[in-house]
Coordinates of C-alpha atoms in Angstrom, one line a residue:
M1438 CA 0.0 0.0 0.0
E1439 CA 1.4 3.4 -1.0
H1440 CA 0.8 6.5 1.2
P1441 CA 1.1 10.1 0.2
K1442 CA 4.5 11.5 1.0
E1443 CA 4.7 14.9 2.7
G1444 CA 1.1 15.6 1.9
I1445 CA 1.4 15.0 -1.8
A1446 CA -0.3 12.3 -3.8
S1447 CA -0.9 11.6 -7.5
V1448 CA -4.3 11.4 -9.0
G1449 CA -5.4 11.2 -12.7
A1450 CA -8.5 13.2 -13.5
D1451 CA -9.3 10.6 -16.3
G1452 CA -7.2 7.7 -15.3
G1453 CA -4.4 8.9 -17.5
A1454 CA -1.5 11.2 -16.7
A1455 CA -1.2 11.8 -13.0
E1456 CA -1.4 15.2 -11.4
R1457 CA 0.0 16.4 -8.1
L1458 CA -2.6 16.7 -5.3
R1459 CA -1.6 18.5 -2.2
T1460 CA -3.4 18.9 1.1
V1461 CA -4.8 22.4 1.7
R1462 CA -6.2 21.7 5.3
G1463 CA -3.4 23.6 7.1
V1464 CA -3.4 26.7 5.0
G1465 CA -7.3 26.6 5.0
V1466 CA -7.3 26.7 8.8
A1467 CA -4.9 29.6 8.8
A1468 CA -7.0 31.4 6.3
S1469 CA -10.2 30.8 8.3
V1470 CA -8.6 32.0 11.6
L1471 CA -7.4 35.2 9.9
V1472 CA -10.8 35.8 8.3
L1473 CA -12.5 35.4 11.6
L1474 CA -10.0 37.9 13.2
V1475 CA -11.0 40.4 10.4
V1476 CA -14.6 39.9 11.3
A1477 CA -13.9 40.3 15.0
Y1478 CA -12.0 43.6 14.3
D1479 CA -14.9 44.9 12.2
V1480 CA -17.4 44.2 15.0
L1481 CA -15.2 45.9 17.6
H1482 CA -14.8 48.8 15.2
T1483 CA -18.6 49.2 14.9
V1484 CA -18.9 49.0 18.7
S1485 CA -16.4 51.9 18.9
D1486 CA -18.5 53.9 16.4
W1487 CA -21.6 53.4 18.4
R1488 CA -19.8 54.3 21.6
V1489 CA -18.6 57.6 20.0
Y1490 CA -22.1 58.3 18.8
L1491 CA -23.7 57.7 22.1
V1492 CA -21.2 59.9 23.9
V1493 CA -21.8 62.7 21.4
E1494 CA -25.5 62.4 22.2
D1495 CA -24.7 62.7 25.9
I1496 CA -22.5 65.7 25.3
L1497 CA -25.3 67.4 23.4
A1498 CA -27.7 66.5 26.2
G1499 CA -25.2 67.8 28.8
N1500 CA -24.9 64.3 30.5
A1501 CA -21.4 63.3 29.4
T1502 CA -18.4 63.5 31.9
V1503 CA -14.8 64.0 31.1
A1504 CA -14.2 60.4 32.0
D1505 CA -16.7 59.2 29.4
V1506 CA -15.1 61.3 26.7
Q1507 CA -11.7 60.1 27.6
S1508 CA -12.8 56.4 27.7
V1509 CA -14.4 56.6 24.3
D1510 CA -11.4 58.4 22.9
D1511 CA -9.0 55.7 24.2
F1512 CA -11.1 52.9 22.8
A1513 CA -11.5 54.5 19.4
G1514 CA -7.8 54.9 19.2
Y1515 CA -7.4 51.2 18.6
F1516 CA -9.3 51.5 15.3
D1517 CA -7.5 54.1 13.3
G1518 CA -7.3 51.9 10.1
L1519 CA -3.8 50.7 10.4
Q1520 CA -4.8 48.0 12.7
G1521 CA -7.5 46.9 10.3
L1522 CA -4.9 46.6 7.5
A1523 CA -2.7 44.6 9.8
V1524 CA -5.3 41.8 9.9
L1525 CA -7.0 42.3 6.5
V1526 CA -3.8 42.1 4.4
P1527 CA -2.5 38.8 5.9
A1528 CA -6.1 37.3 5.7
G1529 CA -6.3 38.2 2.0
V1530 CA -2.9 36.8 1.2
V1531 CA -3.4 33.5 3.0
F1532 CA -6.8 33.1 1.6
L1533 CA -5.4 33.5 -2.0
I1534 CA -2.7 31.0 -1.2
W1535 CA -5.3 28.6 -0.1
L1536 CA -7.5 29.3 -3.2
W1537 CA -4.5 28.9 -5.5
R1538 CA -3.6 25.5 -4.1
A1539 CA -7.3 24.4 -4.0
R1540 CA -7.6 25.4 -7.6
L1541 CA -4.6 23.3 -8.6
N1542 CA -6.1 20.3 -6.8
A1543 CA -9.4 21.0 -8.5
E1544 CA -7.7 20.7 -11.9
A1545 CA -6.2 17.4 -10.9
L1546 CA -9.5 16.1 -9.6
G1547 CA -11.9 17.3 -12.3
G1548 CA -9.5 18.0 -15.2
P1549 CA -8.6 21.3 -16.7
G1550 CA -12.0 21.5 -18.3
S1551 CA -13.7 21.7 -15.0
Q1552 CA -12.3 25.2 -14.4
R1553 CA -13.9 27.8 -16.6
R1554 CA -11.2 30.5 -16.0
A1555 CA -7.5 30.5 -16.5
R1556 CA -5.3 30.1 -13.4
G1557 CA -4.4 33.8 -13.4
W1558 CA -7.9 34.7 -12.6
V1559 CA -7.5 33.0 -9.1
V1560 CA -5.7 36.2 -8.0
G1561 CA -6.3 38.7 -10.8
S1562 CA -10.1 38.5 -10.6
W1563 CA -10.1 40.1 -7.2
M1564 CA -8.1 43.1 -8.5
T1565 CA -9.7 43.7 -11.9
P1566 CA -12.5 46.3 -12.0
V1567 CA -15.9 45.0 -13.1
A1568 CA -14.5 41.4 -13.3
N1569 CA -14.2 41.4 -9.5
L1570 CA -18.0 41.7 -9.2
W1571 CA -18.5 38.1 -10.6
I1572 CA -15.4 36.1 -11.6
P1573 CA -14.1 35.4 -8.1
Y1574 CA -17.4 33.7 -7.4
R1575 CA -17.0 31.6 -10.5
V1576 CA -13.5 30.6 -9.5
V1577 CA -14.6 29.4 -6.0
A1578 CA -17.7 27.8 -7.4
D1579 CA -15.7 25.8 -9.9
V1580 CA -13.3 24.6 -7.3
W1581 CA -16.2 23.6 -5.0
E1582 CA -17.8 21.6 -7.9
A1583 CA -14.6 19.8 -8.8
S1584 CA -13.9 19.0 -5.2
A1585 CA -17.3 17.9 -4.0
P1586 CA -18.4 14.2 -4.1
R1587 CA -20.3 13.4 -7.3
R1588 CA -19.4 16.9 -8.6
T1589 CA -22.2 18.5 -6.6
A1590 CA -22.9 22.1 -7.8
P1591 CA -22.5 24.8 -5.1
G1592 CA -25.7 25.5 -3.1
P1593 CA -27.3 28.8 -2.3
L1594 CA -25.0 29.5 0.6
L1595 CA -22.2 30.2 -1.8
T1596 CA -24.4 32.7 -3.7
V1597 CA -25.4 34.3 -0.4
W1598 CA -21.6 34.7 0.5
W1599 CA -20.9 36.4 -2.7
V1600 CA -23.9 38.8 -2.6
A1601 CA -23.0 39.6 1.0
W1602 CA -19.4 40.3 0.0
V1603 CA -20.2 42.5 -3.0
V1604 CA -23.0 44.5 -1.3
G1605 CA -21.0 44.8 1.9
G1606 CA -18.1 46.2 -0.1
M1607 CA -20.4 48.9 -1.5
V1608 CA -21.8 49.8 1.8
N1609 CA -18.3 50.0 3.4
R1610 CA -17.1 52.3 0.6
A1611 CA -20.2 54.6 1.4
Y1612 CA -19.1 54.4 5.0
T1613 CA -15.6 55.4 4.3
Y1614 CA -16.8 58.3 2.1
Q1615 CA -19.0 59.5 4.9
V1616 CA -16.1 59.3 7.4
M1617 CA -13.7 61.2 5.0
K1618 CA -16.3 64.0 4.8
D1619 CA -15.7 64.4 8.6
A1620 CA -19.2 64.3 10.1
A1621 CA -20.2 67.8 11.1
S1622 CA -23.6 67.1 12.8
E1623 CA -25.3 64.5 14.8
D1624 CA -27.2 63.4 11.7
D1625 CA -24.0 62.9 9.8
L1626 CA -22.5 60.8 12.7
R1627 CA -25.7 58.7 12.9
R1628 CA -25.5 58.1 9.1
V1629 CA -21.9 56.9 9.5
V1630 CA -22.8 54.6 12.4
Y1631 CA -25.8 53.1 10.6
L1632 CA -23.7 52.5 7.4
G1633 CA -20.9 51.0 9.4
T1634 CA -23.4 48.6 11.2
V1635 CA -25.0 47.4 8.0
G1636 CA -21.5 46.9 6.4
V1637 CA -20.3 44.9 9.4
A1638 CA -23.4 42.7 9.4
L1639 CA -22.8 41.8 5.8
D1640 CA -19.1 41.3 6.5
V1641 CA -19.9 38.9 9.3
L1642 CA -22.2 37.0 7.1
A1643 CA -19.7 36.8 4.2
G1644 CA -16.9 35.8 6.6
V1645 CA -18.8 33.0 8.3
L1646 CA -19.9 31.6 4.9
I1647 CA -16.4 31.8 3.3
V1648 CA -15.0 30.0 6.4
H1649 CA -17.6 27.3 5.9
T1650 CA -16.7 27.1 2.2
V1651 CA -13.0 26.8 2.9
H1652 CA -13.7 24.1 5.4
R1653 CA -15.9 22.0 3.1
I1654 CA -13.5 22.2 0.1
S1655 CA -10.5 21.4 2.3
V1656 CA -12.3 18.4 3.8
W1657 CA -13.3 17.1 0.4
Q1658 CA -9.9 17.5 -1.1
T1659 CA -8.2 15.9 1.9
Q1660 CA -10.5 12.9 1.7
R1661 CA -9.6 12.6 -2.0
L1662 CA -5.9 12.9 -1.2
A1663 CA -6.2 10.1 1.3
G1664 CA -8.0 7.9 -1.3
A1665 CA -5.4 8.7 -3.9
G1666 CA -2.6 7.5 -1.5
R1667 CA -4.1 4.1 -1.0

């Protein structure tokens, strides 16, 4: 009996030439943890926005103390944008590493014809205007279908993930625009807080669903890897 060496096995998509199949479970776990850290940061950032808004209301009503203002200012200082990039960038990089490896496995499992886009789109689709509204979804969907038992098509959860991601991105851009305008009134601040809350709700939904997707694809490919090593 042969066993895969160092996490690598050979599998032929059509029983012919063998392709390298490599486990993606470890990098999938790393990507999932980082995505959840981004989600946690976004939630805390929204909590900070709400605390600022409520203190502003108290100030206008004459109920805020100096200690209240200082506490909110200290808490908000942890969310100046740089900290967000410190978790967002690694999460994006590790996720793309996972997706690239999963895509290579998907080609080995389903054959090159199972992937409707060239390999370059695995990374490029996220950075190309207009294309980034649809092609990343198709890349992930093709990897899902090639990895799933009996080539099962992606269910509605994958569609919900993508809609939440795209709409959340639009809401977050509107939020950033409002913040850059430097809210001058209570209504402006309320608008910023509401936009941020909606954007984070969509981010949480998208984050949970992509973690589920990474887990499912990683499990399927790992099972196929174990079968190829027998």
